[in-house]
Structure formats: structure tokens, C-alpha cells
PDB file of C-alpha atoms in Angstrom:
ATOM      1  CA  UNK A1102      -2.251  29.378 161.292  1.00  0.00           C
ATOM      2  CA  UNK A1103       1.345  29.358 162.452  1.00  0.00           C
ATOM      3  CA  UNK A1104       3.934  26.601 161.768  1.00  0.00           C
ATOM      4  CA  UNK A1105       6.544  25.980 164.033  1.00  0.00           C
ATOM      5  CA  UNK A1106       9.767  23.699 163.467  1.00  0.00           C
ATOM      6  CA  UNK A1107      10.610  20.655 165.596  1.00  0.00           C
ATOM      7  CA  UNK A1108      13.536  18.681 167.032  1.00  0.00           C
ATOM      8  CA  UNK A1109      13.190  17.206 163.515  1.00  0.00           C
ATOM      9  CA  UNK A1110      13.262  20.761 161.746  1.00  0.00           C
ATOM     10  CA  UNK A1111      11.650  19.729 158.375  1.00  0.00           C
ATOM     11  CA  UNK A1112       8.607  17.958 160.663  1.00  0.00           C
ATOM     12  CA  UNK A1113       6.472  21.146 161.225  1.00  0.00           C
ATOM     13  CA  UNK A1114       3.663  21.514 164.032  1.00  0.00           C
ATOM     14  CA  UNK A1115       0.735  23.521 162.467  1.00  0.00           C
ATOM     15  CA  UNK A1116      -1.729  25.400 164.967  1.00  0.00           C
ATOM     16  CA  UNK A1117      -4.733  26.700 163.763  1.00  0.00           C
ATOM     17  CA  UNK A1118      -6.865  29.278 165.764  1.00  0.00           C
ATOM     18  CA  UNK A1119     -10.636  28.228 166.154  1.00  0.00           C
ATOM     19  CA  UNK A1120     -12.719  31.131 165.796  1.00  0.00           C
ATOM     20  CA  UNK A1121     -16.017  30.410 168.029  1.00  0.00           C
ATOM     21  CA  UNK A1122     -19.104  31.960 169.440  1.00  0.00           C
ATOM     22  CA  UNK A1123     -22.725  31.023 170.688  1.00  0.00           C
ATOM     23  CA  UNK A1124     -23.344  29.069 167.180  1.00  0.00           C
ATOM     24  CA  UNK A1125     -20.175  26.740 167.566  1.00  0.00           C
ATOM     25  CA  UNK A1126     -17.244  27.180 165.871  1.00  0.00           C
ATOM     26  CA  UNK A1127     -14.577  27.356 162.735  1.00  0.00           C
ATOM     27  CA  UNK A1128     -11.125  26.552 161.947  1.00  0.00           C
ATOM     28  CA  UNK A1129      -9.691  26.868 158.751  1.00  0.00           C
ATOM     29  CA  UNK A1130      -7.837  23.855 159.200  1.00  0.00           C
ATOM     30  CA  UNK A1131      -5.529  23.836 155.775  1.00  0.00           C
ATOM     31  CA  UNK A1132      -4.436  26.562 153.573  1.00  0.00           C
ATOM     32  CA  UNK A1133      -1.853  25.445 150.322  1.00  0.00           C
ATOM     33  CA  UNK A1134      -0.202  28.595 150.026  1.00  0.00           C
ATOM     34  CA  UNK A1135       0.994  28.725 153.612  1.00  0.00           C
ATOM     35  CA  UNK A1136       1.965  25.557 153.998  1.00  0.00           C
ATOM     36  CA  UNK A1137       3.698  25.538 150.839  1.00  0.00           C
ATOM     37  CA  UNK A1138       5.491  28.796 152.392  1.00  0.00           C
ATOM     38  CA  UNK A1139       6.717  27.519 155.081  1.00  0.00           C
ATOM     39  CA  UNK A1140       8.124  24.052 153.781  1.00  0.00           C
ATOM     40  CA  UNK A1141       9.447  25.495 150.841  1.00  0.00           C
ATOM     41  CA  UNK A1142       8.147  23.665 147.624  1.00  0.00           C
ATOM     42  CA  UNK A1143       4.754  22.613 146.190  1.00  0.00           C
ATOM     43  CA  UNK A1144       2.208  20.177 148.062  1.00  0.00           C
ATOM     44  CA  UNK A1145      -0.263  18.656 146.288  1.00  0.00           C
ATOM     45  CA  UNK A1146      -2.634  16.584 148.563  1.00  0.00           C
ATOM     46  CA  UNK A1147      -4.165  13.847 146.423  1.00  0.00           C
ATOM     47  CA  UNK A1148      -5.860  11.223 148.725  1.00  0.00           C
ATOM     48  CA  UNK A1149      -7.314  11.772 151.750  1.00  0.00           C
ATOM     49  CA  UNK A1150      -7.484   8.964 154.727  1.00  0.00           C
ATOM     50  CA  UNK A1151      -9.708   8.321 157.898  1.00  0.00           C
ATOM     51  CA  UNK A1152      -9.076   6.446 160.836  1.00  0.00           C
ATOM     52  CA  UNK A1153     -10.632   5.484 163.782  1.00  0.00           C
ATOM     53  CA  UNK A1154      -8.604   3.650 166.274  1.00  0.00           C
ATOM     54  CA  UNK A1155      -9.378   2.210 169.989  1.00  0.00           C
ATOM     55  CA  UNK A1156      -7.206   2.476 173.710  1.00  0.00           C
ATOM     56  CA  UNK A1157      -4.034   0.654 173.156  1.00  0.00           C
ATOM     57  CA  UNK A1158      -3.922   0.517 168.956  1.00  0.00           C
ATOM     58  CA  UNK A1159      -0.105   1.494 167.396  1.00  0.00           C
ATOM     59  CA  UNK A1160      -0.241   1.827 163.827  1.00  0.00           C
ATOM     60  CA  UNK A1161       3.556   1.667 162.590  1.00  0.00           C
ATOM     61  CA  UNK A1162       6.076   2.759 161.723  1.00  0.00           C
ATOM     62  CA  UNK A1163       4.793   3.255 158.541  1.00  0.00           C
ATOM     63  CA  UNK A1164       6.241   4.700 154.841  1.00  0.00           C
ATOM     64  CA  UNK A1165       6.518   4.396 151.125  1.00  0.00           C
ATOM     65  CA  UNK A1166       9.608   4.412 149.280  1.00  0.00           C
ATOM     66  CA  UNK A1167      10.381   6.402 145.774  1.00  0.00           C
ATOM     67  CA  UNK A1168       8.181   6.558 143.443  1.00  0.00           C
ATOM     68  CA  UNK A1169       5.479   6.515 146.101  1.00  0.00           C
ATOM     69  CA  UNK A1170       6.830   8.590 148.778  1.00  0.00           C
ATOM     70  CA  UNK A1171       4.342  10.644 150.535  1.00  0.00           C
ATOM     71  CA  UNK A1172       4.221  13.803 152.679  1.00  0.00           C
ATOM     72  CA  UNK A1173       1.572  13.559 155.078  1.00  0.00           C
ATOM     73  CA  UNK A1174      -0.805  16.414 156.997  1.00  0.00           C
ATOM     74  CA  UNK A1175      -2.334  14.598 160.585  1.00  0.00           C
ATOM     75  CA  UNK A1176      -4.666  15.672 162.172  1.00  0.00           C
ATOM     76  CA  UNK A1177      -7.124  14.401 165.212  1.00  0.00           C
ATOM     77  CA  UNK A1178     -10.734  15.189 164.958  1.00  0.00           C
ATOM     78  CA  UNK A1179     -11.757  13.149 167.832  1.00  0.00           C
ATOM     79  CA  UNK A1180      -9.926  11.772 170.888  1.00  0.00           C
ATOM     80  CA  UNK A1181      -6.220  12.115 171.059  1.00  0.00           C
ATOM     81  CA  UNK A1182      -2.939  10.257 170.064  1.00  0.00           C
ATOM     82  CA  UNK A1183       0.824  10.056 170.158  1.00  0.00           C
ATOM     83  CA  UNK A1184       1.881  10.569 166.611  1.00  0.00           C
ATOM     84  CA  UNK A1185       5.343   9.298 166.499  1.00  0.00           C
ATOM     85  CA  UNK A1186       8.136  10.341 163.367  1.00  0.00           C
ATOM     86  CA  UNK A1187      11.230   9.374 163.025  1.00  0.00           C
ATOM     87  CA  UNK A1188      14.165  10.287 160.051  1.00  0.00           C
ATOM     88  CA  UNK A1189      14.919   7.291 157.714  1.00  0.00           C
ATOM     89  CA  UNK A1190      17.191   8.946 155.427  1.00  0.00           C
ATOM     90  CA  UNK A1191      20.613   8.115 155.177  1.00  0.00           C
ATOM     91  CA  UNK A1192      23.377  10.288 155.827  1.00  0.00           C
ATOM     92  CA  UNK A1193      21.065  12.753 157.278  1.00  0.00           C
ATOM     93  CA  UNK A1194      22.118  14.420 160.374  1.00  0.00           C
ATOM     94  CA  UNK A1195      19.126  13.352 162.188  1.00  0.00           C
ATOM     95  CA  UNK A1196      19.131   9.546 160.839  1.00  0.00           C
ATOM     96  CA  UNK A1197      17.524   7.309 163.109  1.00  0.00           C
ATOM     97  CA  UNK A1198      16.454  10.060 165.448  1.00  0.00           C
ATOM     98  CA  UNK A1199      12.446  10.271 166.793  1.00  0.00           C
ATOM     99  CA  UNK A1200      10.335  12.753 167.570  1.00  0.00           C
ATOM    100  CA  UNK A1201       7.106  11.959 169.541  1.00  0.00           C
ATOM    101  CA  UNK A1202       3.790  14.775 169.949  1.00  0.00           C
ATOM    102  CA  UNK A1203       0.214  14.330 171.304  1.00  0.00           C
ATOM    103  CA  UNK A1204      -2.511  15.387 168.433  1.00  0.00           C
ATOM    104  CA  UNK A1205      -5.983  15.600 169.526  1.00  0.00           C
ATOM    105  CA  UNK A1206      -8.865  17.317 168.916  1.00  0.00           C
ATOM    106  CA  UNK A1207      -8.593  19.552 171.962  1.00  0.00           C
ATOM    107  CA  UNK A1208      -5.407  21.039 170.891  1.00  0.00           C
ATOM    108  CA  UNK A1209      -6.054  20.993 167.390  1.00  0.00           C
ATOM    109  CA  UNK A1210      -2.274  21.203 166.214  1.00  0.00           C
ATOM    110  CA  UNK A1211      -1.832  19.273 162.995  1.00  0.00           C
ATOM    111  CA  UNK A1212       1.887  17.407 162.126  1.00  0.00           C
ATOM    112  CA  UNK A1213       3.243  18.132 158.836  1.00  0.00           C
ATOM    113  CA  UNK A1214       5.935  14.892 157.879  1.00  0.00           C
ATOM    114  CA  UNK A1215       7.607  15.102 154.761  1.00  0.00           C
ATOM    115  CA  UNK A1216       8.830  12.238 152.327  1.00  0.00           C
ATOM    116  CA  UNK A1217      11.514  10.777 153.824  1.00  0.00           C
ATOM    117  CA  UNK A1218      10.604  10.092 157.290  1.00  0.00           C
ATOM    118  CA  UNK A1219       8.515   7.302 158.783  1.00  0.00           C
ATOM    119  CA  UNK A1220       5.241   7.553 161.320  1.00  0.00           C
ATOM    120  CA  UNK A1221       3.247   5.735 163.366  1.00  0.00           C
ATOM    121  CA  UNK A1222       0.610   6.549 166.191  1.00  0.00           C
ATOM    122  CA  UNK A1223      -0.957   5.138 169.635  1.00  0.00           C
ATOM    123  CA  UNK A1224      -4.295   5.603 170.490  1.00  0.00           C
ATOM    124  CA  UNK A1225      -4.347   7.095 173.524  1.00  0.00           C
ATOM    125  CA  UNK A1226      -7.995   7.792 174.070  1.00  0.00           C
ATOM    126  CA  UNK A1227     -10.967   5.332 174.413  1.00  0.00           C
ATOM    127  CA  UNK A1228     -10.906   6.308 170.672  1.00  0.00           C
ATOM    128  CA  UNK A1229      -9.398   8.338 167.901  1.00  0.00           C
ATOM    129  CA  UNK A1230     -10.162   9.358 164.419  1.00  0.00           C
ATOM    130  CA  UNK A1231      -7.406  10.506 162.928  1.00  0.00           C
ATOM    131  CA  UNK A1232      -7.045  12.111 159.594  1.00  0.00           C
ATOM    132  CA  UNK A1233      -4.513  12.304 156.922  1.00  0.00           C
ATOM    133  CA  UNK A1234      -3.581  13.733 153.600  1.00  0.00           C
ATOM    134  CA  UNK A1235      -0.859  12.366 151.932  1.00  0.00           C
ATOM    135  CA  UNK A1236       0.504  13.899 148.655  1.00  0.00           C
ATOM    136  CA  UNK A1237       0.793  10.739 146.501  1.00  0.00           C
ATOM    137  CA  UNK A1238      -1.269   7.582 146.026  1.00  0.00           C
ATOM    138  CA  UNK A1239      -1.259   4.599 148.304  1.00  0.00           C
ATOM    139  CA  UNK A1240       1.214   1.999 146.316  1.00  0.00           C
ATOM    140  CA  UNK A1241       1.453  -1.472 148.213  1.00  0.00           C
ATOM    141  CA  UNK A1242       4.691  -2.095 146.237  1.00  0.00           C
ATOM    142  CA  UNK A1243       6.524   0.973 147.946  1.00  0.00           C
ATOM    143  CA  UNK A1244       5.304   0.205 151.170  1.00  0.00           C
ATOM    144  CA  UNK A1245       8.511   0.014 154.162  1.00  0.00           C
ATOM    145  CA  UNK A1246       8.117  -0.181 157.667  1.00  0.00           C
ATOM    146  CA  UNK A1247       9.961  -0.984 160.569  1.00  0.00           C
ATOM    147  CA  UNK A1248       8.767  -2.275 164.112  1.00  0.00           C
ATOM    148  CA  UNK A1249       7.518  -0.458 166.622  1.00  0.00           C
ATOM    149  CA  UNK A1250       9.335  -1.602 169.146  1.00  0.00           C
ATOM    150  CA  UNK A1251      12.532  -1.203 167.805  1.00  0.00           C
ATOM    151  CA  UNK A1252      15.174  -1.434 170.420  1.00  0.00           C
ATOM    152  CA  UNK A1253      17.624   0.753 168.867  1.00  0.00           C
ATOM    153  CA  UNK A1254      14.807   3.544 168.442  1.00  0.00           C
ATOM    154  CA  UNK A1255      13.651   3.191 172.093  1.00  0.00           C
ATOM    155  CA  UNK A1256      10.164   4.987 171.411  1.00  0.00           C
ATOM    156  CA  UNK A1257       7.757   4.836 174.213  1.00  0.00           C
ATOM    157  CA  UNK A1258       4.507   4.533 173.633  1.00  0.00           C
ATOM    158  CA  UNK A1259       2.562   5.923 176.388  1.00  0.00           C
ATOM    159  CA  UNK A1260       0.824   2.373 176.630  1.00  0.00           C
ATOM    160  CA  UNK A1261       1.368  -0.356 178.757  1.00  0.00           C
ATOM    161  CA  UNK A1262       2.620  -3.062 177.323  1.00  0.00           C
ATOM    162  CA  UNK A1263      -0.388  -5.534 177.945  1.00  0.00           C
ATOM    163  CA  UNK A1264      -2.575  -2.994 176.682  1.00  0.00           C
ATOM    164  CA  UNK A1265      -0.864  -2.633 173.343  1.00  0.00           C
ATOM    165  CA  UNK A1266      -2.953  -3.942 169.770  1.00  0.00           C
ATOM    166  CA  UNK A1267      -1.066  -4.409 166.835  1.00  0.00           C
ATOM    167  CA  UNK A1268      -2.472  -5.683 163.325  1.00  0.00           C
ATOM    168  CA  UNK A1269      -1.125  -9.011 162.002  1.00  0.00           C
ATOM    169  CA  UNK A1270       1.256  -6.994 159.780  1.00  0.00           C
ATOM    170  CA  UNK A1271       2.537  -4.432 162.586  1.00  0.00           C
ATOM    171  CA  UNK A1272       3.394  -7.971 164.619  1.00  0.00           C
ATOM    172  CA  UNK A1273       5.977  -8.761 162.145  1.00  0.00           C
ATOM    173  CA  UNK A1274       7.834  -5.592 160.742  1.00  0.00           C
ATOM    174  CA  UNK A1275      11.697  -5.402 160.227  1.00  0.00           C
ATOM    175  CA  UNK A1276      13.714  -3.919 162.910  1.00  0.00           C
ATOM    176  CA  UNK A1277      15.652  -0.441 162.319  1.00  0.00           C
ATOM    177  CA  UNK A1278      18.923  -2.064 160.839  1.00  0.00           C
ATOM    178  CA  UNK A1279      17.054  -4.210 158.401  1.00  0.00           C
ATOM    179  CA  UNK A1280      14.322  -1.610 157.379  1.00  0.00           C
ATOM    180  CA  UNK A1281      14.944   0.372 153.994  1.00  0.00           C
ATOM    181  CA  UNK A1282      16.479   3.905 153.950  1.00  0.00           C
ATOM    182  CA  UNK A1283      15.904   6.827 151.215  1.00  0.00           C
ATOM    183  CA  UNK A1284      19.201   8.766 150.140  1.00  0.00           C
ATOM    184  CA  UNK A1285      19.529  12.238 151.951  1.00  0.00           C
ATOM    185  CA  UNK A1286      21.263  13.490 149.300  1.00  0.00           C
ATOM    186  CA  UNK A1287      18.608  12.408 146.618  1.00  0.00           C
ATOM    187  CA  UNK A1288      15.600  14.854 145.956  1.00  0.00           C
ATOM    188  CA  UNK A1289      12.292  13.618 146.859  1.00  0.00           C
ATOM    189  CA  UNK A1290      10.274  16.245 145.222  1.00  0.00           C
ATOM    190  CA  UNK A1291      11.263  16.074 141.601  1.00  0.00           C
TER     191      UNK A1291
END
């Protein structure tokens, strides 16, 4: 398993090595004391989520805010998607940037996102099922997002625009100047 920084350097890219033969083959797709290695403090994964999306679906930008920030570990078992992060803490010196990567079971590279950043993904495939651990419980009251199609953020999406299918929520998220921010300067791992 290696772990390899990105234009976001505390947003690691995991690759795993699939050991196969005539039978099929393994992975060992998560290992705590590497990870922990390489980001530098304890993870404890405490829920784990499942889902399957169709062509054209954008879930976020998605996060929760202290006390129920979360770290997350994607990965795609089926199809493939653009996972999408971008820095929401303020005064950092990447605030506001993004960061964009295609997961999918093919490639098998997993995203690591730490508390204080937000995500979202498109379904890029006829469908996806993605999977993530997060290390902290869902809390509806520390939920934050911010709109997808954010002007200032300028993500695209790899979809064309008629093609695009957003939940009833996702329609009506803040824009990037509105959204809430965590501290840079305030530990999230305490």
C-alpha cells in the first residue's frame, strides 16, 4: 500500500496492490497502522457507508462541522467516479482551493480526506458503488455544504450539464461565500 500526497498535501491517494492468480484475487484494501503513519495521528473508523449511484448523479459538496467532523477513506468497488475535495478552512494556505481524481474499481486507488475539507462525487459510469469510512458518526446538526456549482470554485464535473441529477437538498446548497468554514488554526483531532 503506498500513500502519496496531493495538490492538497494532507488529501492522500492510497494504492493498494491486488495480488491475483487463476482463483481471483486479493487486496488488502485498509491497514490502521499505515495509514495512521502516514497522516500522522490516530484514525478510528466508526461507521461505514455504501453507495450506489447512476450516469449523471453529483453528491455535494458535502461536510460536518466540529463536534462531528469526519475524516473519510473512499473507495469505488464498482464503476468509477470523480471524487471532488476542496479546503474549507480558514486561513489555510489552500482555502478555497479543489482538487478533483477519478476512483474506480479498475484503478483501485482509495482518497484519504481529512476533517476540515469538503467532498462530493459524479457518477461517471452507468453506475457506481462507492464506499466510505468516516471516523465519527453521522450528526444532521453538523451537517455544511456548499453548491456544486459554485462559481467561485469553478469545478467541472465531467458531466454535461443536461445530464446532471441532483437530490432535492443538493438543488439548494449555499454558495462558497455563504457556506461555513472550520478555523485552520484550531485542532480537529483533539
Amino acid at each position: 500500500m503506498t500513500f502519496n500526497p496531493t495538490g492538497l498535501p494532507e488529501v492522500l491517494i492510497l494504492k493498494t496492490s491486488i495480488q491475483s492468480d487463476s482463483r481471483g484475487w486479493f487486496v488488502e484494501s485498509f491497514r490502521k497502522n499505515l495509514l495512521e503513519e502516514a497522516v500522522g495521528h490516530n484514525i478510528n473508523f466508526c461507521q461505514e457507508n455504501r453507495v450506489k449511484s447512476y450516469y449523471g448523479v453529483i453528491r455535494g459538496l458535502h461536510y460536518q462541522m466540529p463536534p462531528g467532523a469526519q475524516s473519510k477513506l473512499i473507495s469505488v468497488i464498482k464503476g468509477k467516479v470523480l471524487d471532488v475535495v476542496v479546503d474549507v478552512r480558514k486561513g489555510s494556505p489552500n482555502f478555497g482551493k479543489h482538487i478533483t481524481f477519478e476512483l474506480s474499481r479498475k484503478n483501485q486507488k482509495q482518497l484519504f480526506i481529512p476533517r476540515g475539507f469538503a467532498h462530493g462525487y459524479a457518477c461517471l459510469s452507468k453506475v457506481a458503488t462507492v464506499i466510505y469510512h468516516v471516523d465519527n458518526y453521522y450528526n444532521q446538526s453538523s451537517e455544511a455544504s456548499i453548491a456544486f456549482d459554485d462559481p467561485q470554485l469553478n469545478i467541472d464535473w465531467q458531466l454535461p450539464v443536461n445530464k446532471i441529477i441532483l437530490s432535492e437538498k443538493d438543488k439548494s446548497l449555499p454558495r462558497f461565500q455563504a457556506a461555513q468554514f472550520f478555523d485552520y488554526n484550531q485542532s480537529l483531532y483533539d
